[in-house]
mmCIF file of C-alpha atoms in Angstrom:
data_model
loop_
_atom_site.group_PDB
_atom_site.id
_atom_site.type_symbol
_atom_site.label_atom_id
_atom_site.label_comp_id
_atom_site.label_asym_id
_atom_site.label_seq_id
_atom_site.Cartn_x
_atom_site.Cartn_y
_atom_site.Cartn_z
ATOM 1 C CA MET A 1 93.026 107.982 96.237
ATOM 2 C CA ALA A 2 96.702 109.889 96.672
ATOM 3 C CA ALA A 3 98.384 109.870 94.259
ATOM 4 C CA THR A 4 102.087 107.555 94.240
ATOM 5 C CA PRO A 5 105.060 109.663 95.394
ATOM 6 C CA ALA A 6 107.392 110.579 91.897
ATOM 7 C CA PRO A 7 110.671 108.239 92.797
ATOM 8 C CA ARG A 8 112.583 111.461 94.126
ATOM 9 C CA ASP A 9 110.132 112.337 96.532
ATOM 10 C CA ALA A 10 109.553 108.618 97.664
ATOM 11 C CA ALA A 11 113.524 107.950 97.822
ATOM 12 C CA LEU A 12 113.860 111.012 100.131
ATOM 13 C CA ASP A 13 111.144 110.057 102.397
ATOM 14 C CA ALA A 14 112.189 106.130 102.486
ATOM 15 C CA LEU A 15 115.789 108.293 103.598
ATOM 16 C CA ALA A 16 114.361 110.390 106.180
ATOM 17 C CA ARG A 17 113.013 107.115 107.324
ATOM 18 C CA LEU A 18 116.502 105.501 107.978
ATOM 19 C CA THR A 19 118.561 108.157 108.720
ATOM 20 C CA ASP A 20 118.089 111.976 110.082
ATOM 21 C CA ALA A 21 121.288 113.128 108.521
ATOM 22 C CA ALA A 22 120.318 115.931 105.463
ATOM 23 C CA PRO A 23 120.576 114.185 101.747
ATOM 24 C CA ALA A 24 123.930 114.620 100.391
ATOM 25 C CA GLY A 25 121.796 114.627 96.462
ATOM 26 C CA VAL A 26 119.567 112.360 94.744
ATOM 27 C CA TRP A 27 120.321 110.353 91.533
ATOM 28 C CA SER A 28 118.039 108.561 89.238
ATOM 29 C CA SER A 29 118.531 106.638 86.383
ATOM 30 C CA PRO A 30 116.136 104.614 83.777
ATOM 31 C CA GLY A 31 114.421 101.846 83.187
ATOM 32 C CA ARG A 32 114.868 100.528 78.960
ATOM 33 C CA VAL A 33 112.965 98.529 76.155
ATOM 34 C CA ASN A 34 115.232 97.221 73.578
ATOM 35 C CA LEU A 35 113.709 97.851 70.216
ATOM 36 C CA ILE A 36 115.960 94.740 68.494
ATOM 37 C CA GLY A 37 118.561 93.414 69.768
ATOM 38 C CA GLU A 38 118.074 90.269 71.781
ATOM 39 C CA HIS A 39 121.299 88.139 72.974
ATOM 40 C CA THR A 40 123.474 90.039 71.349
ATOM 41 C CA ASP A 41 125.188 91.832 73.851
ATOM 42 C CA TYR A 42 127.008 89.088 75.518
ATOM 43 C CA ASN A 43 127.959 88.094 72.182
ATOM 44 C CA ASP A 44 129.918 90.983 71.906
ATOM 45 C CA GLY A 45 127.355 92.190 68.626
ATOM 46 C CA PHE A 46 124.793 95.066 68.076
ATOM 47 C CA VAL A 47 121.636 96.504 69.915
ATOM 48 C CA LEU A 48 119.538 99.496 69.946
ATOM 49 C CA PRO A 49 117.792 100.248 72.957
ATOM 50 C CA LEU A 50 116.544 103.246 74.463
ATOM 51 C CA ALA A 51 115.980 104.008 78.339
ATOM 52 C CA ILE A 52 111.946 105.587 79.405
ATOM 53 C CA PRO A 53 110.600 107.410 81.835
ATOM 54 C CA HIS A 54 110.233 105.313 84.457
ATOM 55 C CA ARG A 55 113.004 105.455 86.472
ATOM 56 C CA THR A 56 114.960 104.411 89.807
ATOM 57 C CA ALA A 57 116.191 107.269 92.309
ATOM 58 C CA ALA A 58 119.016 106.900 94.711
ATOM 59 C CA ALA A 59 119.033 109.288 97.427
ATOM 60 C CA VAL A 60 121.414 109.506 99.859
ATOM 61 C CA ALA A 61 123.115 110.725 102.880
ATOM 62 C CA PRO A 62 126.676 110.384 104.432
ATOM 63 C CA ASN A 63 127.217 108.593 108.052
ATOM 64 C CA THR A 64 130.063 108.255 110.212
ATOM 65 C CA GLU A 65 130.005 104.838 110.594
ATOM 66 C CA GLY A 66 132.210 103.712 107.960
ATOM 67 C CA VAL A 67 128.918 100.889 106.758
ATOM 68 C CA LEU A 68 127.207 100.977 103.425
ATOM 69 C CA ARG A 69 122.925 101.373 104.532
ATOM 70 C CA VAL A 70 120.606 100.055 101.981
ATOM 71 C CA THR A 71 116.754 100.454 102.171
ATOM 72 C CA SER A 72 114.259 100.765 99.227
ATOM 73 C CA THR A 73 110.654 100.875 98.923
ATOM 74 C CA PHE A 74 110.105 97.768 98.078
ATOM 75 C CA ALA A 75 111.975 96.078 101.194
ATOM 76 C CA ASP A 76 110.845 95.901 105.005
ATOM 77 C CA GLU A 77 114.781 95.606 106.511
ATOM 78 C CA PRO A 78 117.904 97.713 105.363
ATOM 79 C CA VAL A 79 120.848 95.903 104.917
ATOM 80 C CA VAL A 80 123.712 97.097 106.454
ATOM 81 C CA VAL A 81 127.552 96.092 105.448
ATOM 82 C CA ALA A 82 131.038 97.158 106.287
ATOM 83 C CA LEU A 83 132.786 99.409 103.291
ATOM 84 C CA ASP A 84 135.512 96.861 104.856
ATOM 85 C CA ASP A 85 133.840 93.535 104.169
ATOM 86 C CA LEU A 86 133.164 94.369 100.615
ATOM 87 C CA PRO A 87 135.948 92.910 99.324
ATOM 88 C CA THR A 88 135.439 89.610 101.006
ATOM 89 C CA LEU A 89 131.673 89.630 100.223
ATOM 90 C CA PHE A 90 131.755 89.437 96.503
ATOM 91 C CA PRO A 91 131.428 87.139 94.775
ATOM 92 C CA ALA A 92 132.474 84.974 97.204
ATOM 93 C CA ARG A 93 129.694 85.407 99.609
ATOM 94 C CA ARG A 94 126.777 86.968 97.747
ATOM 95 C CA GLU A 95 124.591 84.492 98.956
ATOM 96 C CA SER A 96 124.789 85.844 102.536
ATOM 97 C CA ILE A 97 122.969 88.797 101.195
ATOM 98 C CA THR A 98 118.997 89.025 99.989
ATOM 99 C CA GLU A 99 118.997 89.317 96.904
ATOM 100 C CA TRP A 100 118.129 93.066 96.002
ATOM 101 C CA ALA A 101 120.590 94.327 98.224
ATOM 102 C CA ARG A 102 123.599 93.018 95.951
ATOM 103 C CA TYR A 103 122.778 95.572 92.860
ATOM 104 C CA PRO A 104 123.328 98.114 95.295
ATOM 105 C CA LEU A 105 126.076 96.818 97.099
ATOM 106 C CA GLY A 106 127.012 95.293 94.208
ATOM 107 C CA VAL A 107 127.768 98.649 92.515
ATOM 108 C CA ALA A 108 129.662 99.747 95.163
ATOM 109 C CA TRP A 109 132.001 96.673 95.644
ATOM 110 C CA ALA A 110 132.424 96.823 91.859
ATOM 111 C CA LEU A 111 133.387 100.137 92.105
ATOM 112 C CA GLY A 112 135.777 100.441 94.196
ATOM 113 C CA GLU A 113 137.405 97.601 92.078
ATOM 114 C CA SER A 114 137.262 99.415 89.111
ATOM 115 C CA ALA A 115 138.979 103.055 90.448
ATOM 116 C CA PRO A 116 140.874 101.390 93.560
ATOM 117 C CA ASP A 117 142.878 104.266 94.661
ATOM 118 C CA ALA A 118 140.337 106.921 94.023
ATOM 119 C CA ALA A 119 137.753 104.263 96.457
ATOM 120 C CA ALA A 120 140.230 103.673 99.357
ATOM 121 C CA ALA A 121 141.044 107.689 99.355
ATOM 122 C CA HIS A 122 137.465 109.004 99.159
ATOM 123 C CA ALA A 123 134.984 106.174 100.087
ATOM 124 C CA THR A 124 132.860 107.016 102.700
ATOM 125 C CA GLY A 125 129.526 105.343 105.140
ATOM 126 C CA LEU A 126 126.860 106.352 102.951
ATOM 127 C CA ASP A 127 123.069 105.658 103.972
ATOM 128 C CA ILE A 128 121.083 104.980 100.644
ATOM 129 C CA ALA A 129 117.088 104.734 99.485
ATOM 130 C CA ILE A 130 115.556 103.356 96.404
ATOM 131 C CA ALA A 131 112.601 104.081 95.355
ATOM 132 C CA SER A 132 111.590 102.494 91.280
ATOM 133 C CA ASN A 133 109.023 103.017 89.071
ATOM 134 C CA VAL A 134 110.081 100.712 87.137
ATOM 135 C CA PRO A 135 108.039 97.483 86.477
ATOM 136 C CA VAL A 136 109.847 94.727 87.833
ATOM 137 C CA GLY A 137 110.024 91.453 86.134
ATOM 138 C CA ALA A 138 108.607 93.030 83.675
ATOM 139 C CA GLY A 139 112.165 92.829 81.223
ATOM 140 C CA LEU A 140 112.276 96.757 81.122
ATOM 141 C CA SER A 141 115.513 96.429 83.631
ATOM 142 C CA SER A 142 114.952 97.484 86.723
ATOM 143 C CA SER A 143 117.874 95.948 87.627
ATOM 144 C CA ALA A 144 120.152 98.092 85.241
ATOM 145 C CA ALA A 145 117.958 101.216 86.641
ATOM 146 C CA ILE A 146 118.901 100.794 90.395
ATOM 147 C CA GLU A 147 122.517 99.974 89.244
ATOM 148 C CA GLY A 148 122.942 103.305 87.062
ATOM 149 C CA ALA A 149 121.258 105.594 89.597
ATOM 150 C CA VAL A 150 123.792 104.291 92.581
ATOM 151 C CA ALA A 151 126.542 104.641 90.470
ATOM 152 C CA ILE A 152 126.787 107.367 89.505
ATOM 153 C CA ALA A 153 125.610 109.009 92.477
ATOM 154 C CA LEU A 154 128.725 107.130 94.436
ATOM 155 C CA ASN A 155 131.123 108.336 91.573
ATOM 156 C CA ASP A 156 130.218 111.995 92.760
ATOM 157 C CA LEU A 157 129.920 111.448 96.656
ATOM 158 C CA TRP A 158 133.262 109.229 96.042
ATOM 159 C CA GLN A 159 135.222 111.215 93.608
ATOM 160 C CA LEU A 160 136.115 108.530 91.593
ATOM 161 C CA GLY A 161 136.022 110.551 88.297
ATOM 162 C CA LEU A 162 135.075 107.307 86.146
ATOM 163 C CA ASP A 163 133.056 108.142 82.739
ATOM 164 C CA ARG A 164 129.819 106.312 81.515
ATOM 165 C CA PRO A 165 130.488 103.305 80.285
ATOM 166 C CA ALA A 166 133.287 102.875 83.355
ATOM 167 C CA LEU A 167 129.755 103.305 85.345
ATOM 168 C CA ALA A 168 128.086 100.979 82.799
ATOM 169 C CA ARG A 169 130.624 97.866 83.125
ATOM 170 C CA ALA A 170 130.738 98.633 86.753
ATOM 171 C CA GLY A 171 127.205 97.755 86.734
ATOM 172 C CA ARG A 172 127.567 94.665 84.888
ATOM 173 C CA ARG A 173 129.831 93.447 87.207
ATOM 174 C CA ALA A 174 127.505 93.808 90.072
ATOM 175 C CA GLU A 175 124.751 92.032 88.307
ATOM 176 C CA ASN A 176 127.302 88.944 86.518
ATOM 177 C CA GLU A 177 128.883 88.977 89.840
ATOM 178 C CA ALA A 178 127.598 90.166 92.507
ATOM 179 C CA VAL A 179 124.476 89.008 91.698
ATOM 180 C CA GLY A 180 125.008 86.205 89.755
ATOM 181 C CA ALA A 181 122.623 87.124 86.485
ATOM 182 C CA PRO A 182 125.513 86.379 83.264
ATOM 183 C CA THR A 183 123.751 89.482 81.909
ATOM 184 C CA GLY A 184 124.992 91.417 79.029
ATOM 185 C CA ILE A 185 125.737 95.437 79.014
ATOM 186 C CA MET A 186 123.538 96.661 77.063
ATOM 187 C CA ASP A 187 121.577 97.110 80.107
ATOM 188 C CA GLN A 188 123.799 99.386 81.795
ATOM 189 C CA MET A 189 124.438 101.130 78.808
ATOM 190 C CA ALA A 190 121.109 101.716 77.839
ATOM 191 C CA SER A 191 120.368 103.376 81.690
ATOM 192 C CA ILE A 192 123.369 105.542 82.111
ATOM 193 C CA LEU A 193 124.134 106.893 78.459
ATOM 194 C CA GLY A 194 120.233 107.262 77.031
ATOM 195 C CA ALA A 195 118.775 110.195 75.300
ATOM 196 C CA ALA A 196 115.596 112.162 74.592
ATOM 197 C CA ASP A 197 114.214 110.936 71.235
ATOM 198 C CA ALA A 198 116.149 108.413 70.372
ATOM 199 C CA ALA A 199 117.990 104.958 70.371
ATOM 200 C CA ILE A 200 121.480 103.904 71.414
ATOM 201 C CA LEU A 201 123.074 101.818 69.052
ATOM 202 C CA LEU A 202 125.846 99.855 70.857
ATOM 203 C CA ASP A 203 128.276 97.935 69.319
ATOM 204 C CA CYS A 204 129.008 95.507 72.564
ATOM 205 C CA ARG A 205 132.448 94.607 71.861
ATOM 206 C CA SER A 206 134.091 97.525 71.966
ATOM 207 C CA LEU A 207 130.807 100.027 73.348
ATOM 208 C CA GLU A 208 131.191 102.749 70.675
ATOM 209 C CA VAL A 209 127.559 104.019 70.860
ATOM 210 C CA GLU A 210 125.460 106.008 67.850
ATOM 211 C CA ILE A 211 122.431 108.324 68.763
ATOM 212 C CA VAL A 212 119.656 106.697 66.186
ATOM 213 C CA ASP A 213 116.849 109.631 65.485
ATOM 214 C CA LEU A 214 113.970 107.142 66.011
ATOM 215 C CA GLY A 215 111.305 110.177 64.207
ATOM 216 C CA PHE A 216 108.001 107.995 65.989
ATOM 217 C CA ASP A 217 106.264 111.787 67.238
ATOM 218 C CA ALA A 218 106.840 113.397 63.812
ATOM 219 C CA ALA A 219 105.210 110.218 61.688
ATOM 220 C CA GLY A 220 102.461 109.638 64.140
ATOM 221 C CA LEU A 221 103.614 106.699 65.780
ATOM 222 C CA THR A 222 103.461 105.296 69.722
ATOM 223 C CA LEU A 223 105.436 102.623 71.054
ATOM 224 C CA LEU A 224 103.199 100.617 73.381
ATOM 225 C CA VAL A 225 104.752 98.021 76.062
ATOM 226 C CA MET A 226 102.392 95.190 76.780
ATOM 227 C CA ASP A 227 103.474 93.865 80.742
ATOM 228 C CA THR A 228 102.866 90.386 80.408
ATOM 229 C CA ARG A 229 102.709 90.331 84.308
ATOM 230 C CA VAL A 230 105.133 86.901 84.079
ATOM 231 C CA GLN A 231 107.785 87.301 85.942
ATOM 232 C CA HIS A 232 111.142 86.585 85.096
ATOM 233 C CA SER A 233 114.831 86.698 86.549
ATOM 234 C CA HIS A 234 118.457 86.687 84.829
ATOM 235 C CA ALA A 235 119.799 85.171 87.456
ATOM 236 C CA SER A 236 117.548 82.025 86.726
ATOM 237 C CA GLY A 237 118.548 78.951 84.097
ATOM 238 C CA GLY A 238 117.299 79.446 81.384
ATOM 239 C CA TYR A 239 119.094 82.306 80.438
ATOM 240 C CA GLY A 240 122.495 81.005 81.398
ATOM 241 C CA GLU A 241 121.431 78.015 78.916
ATOM 242 C CA ARG A 242 121.716 80.022 76.115
ATOM 243 C CA ARG A 243 124.422 81.844 77.398
ATOM 244 C CA ALA A 244 126.179 78.141 77.194
ATOM 245 C CA SER A 245 124.963 76.942 74.445
ATOM 246 C CA CYS A 246 126.407 80.681 71.967
ATOM 247 C CA GLU A 247 129.514 79.857 73.930
ATOM 248 C CA ALA A 248 130.129 76.240 72.375
ATOM 249 C CA GLY A 249 129.160 76.830 69.110
ATOM 250 C CA ALA A 250 131.162 80.233 68.965
ATOM 251 C CA ALA A 251 133.615 77.435 70.216
ATOM 252 C CA ALA A 252 132.635 74.723 67.604
ATOM 253 C CA LEU A 253 133.457 77.416 65.084
ATOM 254 C CA GLY A 254 135.954 78.815 65.367
ATOM 255 C CA VAL A 255 135.240 82.231 66.593
ATOM 256 C CA ALA A 256 135.959 84.421 69.629
ATOM 257 C CA SER A 257 132.058 84.952 69.810
ATOM 258 C CA LEU A 258 129.260 84.761 67.694
ATOM 259 C CA ARG A 259 129.842 88.491 66.885
ATOM 260 C CA ASP A 260 132.155 86.918 63.927
ATOM 261 C CA LEU A 261 130.172 85.117 62.113
ATOM 262 C CA GLY A 262 127.572 86.622 59.237
ATOM 263 C CA VAL A 263 124.053 84.771 57.930
ATOM 264 C CA GLY A 264 126.931 83.721 55.155
ATOM 265 C CA ASP A 265 128.643 81.506 57.960
ATOM 266 C CA LEU A 266 124.824 79.529 58.541
ATOM 267 C CA ALA A 267 125.061 76.794 55.971
ATOM 268 C CA ARG A 268 128.566 75.811 57.775
ATOM 269 C CA ALA A 269 127.177 76.214 61.005
ATOM 270 C CA GLU A 270 124.310 74.140 60.238
ATOM 271 C CA ARG A 271 126.525 71.216 59.063
ATOM 272 C CA GLU A 272 128.614 70.813 62.376
ATOM 273 C CA LEU A 273 126.127 72.378 64.956
ATOM 274 C CA ASP A 274 123.812 70.120 66.516
ATOM 275 C CA ASP A 275 120.268 71.756 66.003
ATOM 276 C CA VAL A 276 119.737 72.964 69.156
ATOM 277 C CA THR A 277 123.355 75.042 68.740
ATOM 278 C CA PHE A 278 122.833 75.631 65.841
ATOM 279 C CA ARG A 279 119.565 77.240 66.282
ATOM 280 C CA ARG A 280 120.776 79.073 69.417
ATOM 281 C CA VAL A 281 123.425 80.662 66.721
ATOM 282 C CA ARG A 282 121.246 81.519 63.876
ATOM 283 C CA HIS A 283 119.244 83.640 66.244
ATOM 284 C CA VAL A 284 122.332 85.235 66.983
ATOM 285 C CA VAL A 285 123.256 85.995 63.737
ATOM 286 C CA THR A 286 120.316 87.180 62.064
ATOM 287 C CA GLU A 287 119.217 89.441 64.895
ATOM 288 C CA ASN A 288 122.710 90.995 64.788
ATOM 289 C CA GLN A 289 122.417 92.084 61.154
ATOM 290 C CA ARG A 290 118.451 92.747 61.619
ATOM 291 C CA VAL A 291 119.921 95.522 64.751
ATOM 292 C CA LEU A 292 121.889 96.925 61.677
ATOM 293 C CA ASP A 293 119.393 97.032 59.335
ATOM 294 C CA THR A 294 116.895 98.574 61.525
ATOM 295 C CA VAL A 295 119.202 101.653 61.915
ATOM 296 C CA ARG A 296 119.772 101.455 58.262
ATOM 297 C CA MET A 297 116.105 101.826 57.838
ATOM 298 C CA LEU A 298 115.727 104.028 59.990
ATOM 299 C CA ARG A 299 117.816 106.485 58.767
ATOM 300 C CA ALA A 300 116.885 105.979 55.256
ATOM 301 C CA ASP A 301 113.017 105.501 54.906
ATOM 302 C CA GLY A 302 112.056 106.141 58.279
ATOM 303 C CA PRO A 303 110.296 104.097 61.314
ATOM 304 C CA ARG A 304 107.173 102.516 59.300
ATOM 305 C CA SER A 305 109.413 100.857 57.571
ATOM 306 C CA ILE A 306 111.013 98.536 60.532
ATOM 307 C CA GLY A 307 107.962 96.751 61.297
ATOM 308 C CA GLU A 308 109.023 93.453 59.319
ATOM 309 C CA LEU A 309 112.155 93.491 61.124
ATOM 310 C CA LEU A 310 110.352 93.690 64.306
ATOM 311 C CA VAL A 311 108.202 90.702 63.465
ATOM 312 C CA ALA A 312 111.222 88.371 62.358
ATOM 313 C CA SER A 313 113.065 89.283 65.596
ATOM 314 C CA HIS A 314 110.131 87.863 67.669
ATOM 315 C CA ALA A 315 109.502 84.882 65.880
ATOM 316 C CA SER A 316 113.285 84.109 65.551
ATOM 317 C CA MET A 317 113.163 84.842 69.738
ATOM 318 C CA ARG A 318 110.518 82.271 69.446
ATOM 319 C CA ASP A 319 111.274 79.479 67.276
ATOM 320 C CA ASP A 320 115.097 79.527 67.571
ATOM 321 C CA PHE A 321 115.970 81.150 71.034
ATOM 322 C CA GLU A 322 113.000 79.399 72.436
ATOM 323 C CA ILE A 323 112.419 82.076 74.892
ATOM 324 C CA SER A 324 108.939 83.273 74.636
ATOM 325 C CA VAL A 325 106.033 82.139 76.430
ATOM 326 C CA PRO A 326 102.461 81.950 75.724
ATOM 327 C CA GLU A 327 101.264 85.081 76.842
ATOM 328 C CA LEU A 328 104.302 87.205 74.902
ATOM 329 C CA ASP A 329 103.330 85.696 71.723
ATOM 330 C CA THR A 330 99.555 86.774 72.367
ATOM 331 C CA ALA A 331 100.817 90.074 72.805
ATOM 332 C CA VAL A 332 102.602 90.076 69.565
ATOM 333 C CA ASP A 333 99.930 88.694 67.837
ATOM 334 C CA ALA A 334 97.228 90.013 68.852
ATOM 335 C CA ALA A 335 98.628 93.550 68.581
ATOM 336 C CA LEU A 336 99.487 92.907 64.933
ATOM 337 C CA GLU A 337 96.186 91.631 64.840
ATOM 338 C CA ALA A 338 94.498 95.374 65.411
ATOM 339 C CA GLY A 339 97.123 96.741 63.032
ATOM 340 C CA ALA A 340 100.526 97.626 64.958
ATOM 341 C CA ILE A 341 103.059 97.992 62.390
ATOM 342 C CA GLY A 342 105.403 95.445 63.875
ATOM 343 C CA ALA A 343 105.364 94.004 67.220
ATOM 344 C CA ARG A 344 108.216 92.337 69.307
ATOM 345 C CA MET A 345 109.090 90.795 72.709
ATOM 346 C CA THR A 346 111.892 92.756 74.307
ATOM 347 C CA GLY A 347 113.678 91.801 77.778
ATOM 348 C CA GLY A 348 115.417 88.708 77.872
ATOM 349 C CA GLY A 349 112.618 86.269 77.846
ATOM 350 C CA PHE A 350 110.954 83.688 79.771
ATOM 351 C CA GLY A 351 108.428 86.257 80.666
ATOM 352 C CA GLY A 352 108.591 89.964 81.076
ATOM 353 C CA ALA A 353 106.790 92.344 78.265
ATOM 354 C CA ALA A 354 106.326 92.710 74.524
ATOM 355 C CA ILE A 355 106.202 95.884 72.686
ATOM 356 C CA ALA A 356 104.230 97.250 69.776
ATOM 357 C CA LEU A 357 105.081 100.298 67.052
ATOM 358 C CA VAL A 358 101.840 101.847 66.850
ATOM 359 C CA ASP A 359 100.098 104.505 64.624
ATOM 360 C CA ARG A 360 98.382 107.070 67.457
ATOM 361 C CA ASP A 361 95.222 106.982 66.674
ATOM 362 C CA ARG A 362 94.573 102.859 66.509
ATOM 363 C CA VAL A 363 96.132 103.031 70.233
ATOM 364 C CA PRO A 364 92.872 102.556 71.775
ATOM 365 C CA GLU A 365 92.570 99.403 69.450
ATOM 366 C CA VAL A 366 95.189 97.846 70.000
ATOM 367 C CA THR A 367 94.899 97.845 73.519
ATOM 368 C CA ASP A 368 91.459 96.741 73.553
ATOM 369 C CA THR A 369 92.333 93.835 71.081
ATOM 370 C CA VAL A 370 95.519 93.042 73.157
ATOM 371 C CA THR A 371 93.624 92.778 76.592
ATOM 372 C CA ARG A 372 90.276 90.659 75.181
ATOM 373 C CA ALA A 373 93.387 88.231 73.494
ATOM 374 C CA PHE A 374 94.908 87.652 77.043
ATOM 375 C CA ALA A 375 91.393 87.323 78.500
ATOM 376 C CA ARG A 376 89.766 84.593 76.546
ATOM 377 C CA SER A 377 93.160 83.138 77.239
ATOM 378 C CA GLY A 378 92.343 82.963 80.833
ATOM 379 C CA PHE A 379 95.599 85.159 81.240
ATOM 380 C CA ASP A 380 96.083 87.153 83.631
ATOM 381 C CA GLU A 381 95.450 91.466 82.324
ATOM 382 C CA PRO A 382 98.176 93.010 81.072
ATOM 383 C CA THR A 383 99.414 96.617 81.701
ATOM 384 C CA ILE A 384 99.988 98.458 78.632
ATOM 385 C CA PHE A 385 101.568 101.934 78.427
ATOM 386 C CA ALA A 386 102.960 103.825 76.113
ATOM 387 C CA VAL A 387 107.054 105.434 76.525
ATOM 388 C CA THR A 388 109.020 107.530 74.512
ATOM 389 C CA ALA A 389 112.899 107.925 74.539
ATOM 390 C CA ALA A 390 113.884 109.454 77.773
ATOM 391 C CA GLU A 391 117.132 110.956 79.313
ATOM 392 C CA GLY A 392 119.948 109.056 80.957
ATOM 393 C CA ALA A 393 121.019 108.657 84.071
ATOM 394 C CA ARG A 394 121.585 111.960 86.182
ATOM 395 C CA ARG A 395 121.215 113.974 89.518
ATOM 396 C CA GLU A 396 117.679 114.911 90.699
ATOM 397 C CA ALA A 397 118.789 117.169 93.301
#
C-alpha cells in the first residue's frame, strides 16, 4: 500500500488539480493538545496547550479573476467566492457556504476586517488547496490548524503586516462569526504560536504567553492521545449552552468574567446560583487554579508531579461541566488502571480524545488495556498515538 502523502505534498497535488498556475508557496499550522485548562479560554482564564506534529498545509497560487477558490483533500468540489463578496457574506450569509469552506474563507474575511487598508491595497485572487493529517472531530483543533495555515499564508501574500496574536484573533473571529462556533482563542494561539518541546501558558484575557518546558522526554515519559473516534462539533448546542451558563454565572455574581473569581468565592457562588450554573462555575474556577498549579509543579518538581491535577481536571469536566462521554471516561479509567501517571479528556468535549501521561516503557500496556476496555464496552476501536510538542505555524516552501 502506498504511503499517505505528507500534508505539504498532498496540498501541492490538490493545487495542481485546481490550477495550472505555479504555487506561490505552502504554509502549514499544527493541531494542538491541551494539557490542561478546558473551557477556561472564553472565560478569560488560563490554558496550557501544546502544538502537535500533525499539521494542515495550505498550498496557494495567484489567480487574475478576483476570487478566492478553495479546495481540500476532504471535499469533492472547490468553493469559489469573489473577494468583493466577502464583506457581505460573513457573518450574515454564512449558511450559504458549505461548512468546511467557512474556515478558510472566514479567515480571509476576518483578516480583511483586521487590516482593511492593507487588504484593500494588496488583496488579490488566490487559489488555495488544503490538506491535513490532523484527525477531524477528535478535539485536536483541526479547525484551528486550517485557520492558522490560511492566516499565515494570506498575511504573507497580501502583505498585511499582522503579528501572530493578531492572526490568532482573526482565526477566532472566523470560527465565531463565519462558522458559528462560540469558541475561545486557545486553539488558534496554540496552533500559531506553538513551540517545540514546550507548552504555552496563555492568559486568555491579556493574551500574554509564557513558554513552559515540559521535560517529558528527559523524565522518560510519553504523552499518548487516545482518539475515541466519537466526533464532536463546536458549532453544536452543547458547547454554546456551557458558554451561556458561564456568562450567566458571571453576571449573577457581579463579575466581568469567571476569571475574576477564585476558589475562595465558591461558597458564595453556591449560595447564590442554581445547582447547574454553580457546577459550571466551579469547574471553570477550579480549572483555572489547576492550570496555574500545573505550571508551578512542572517548574518546581517536574512532569511526574502533575498526574493528580490531570485526573482532577477530568473529574471536573465529567461531573461539574458534564462534557465527557462514556468512551472518554473508559479511556481515562483504563489508562490509569494500566499505570498512567495521569489522564484526562482534552478539547471541547462531547467526544474527541483523551490524553494520558505514561512511562515510556508502559506505552504498549496502556495502549492494549485501553483497546481491550473499548472492545469489552462495545465501542469502536480507539486510535492511540504518541505526540510531542511541535513548532507552530510556518512557511513550508
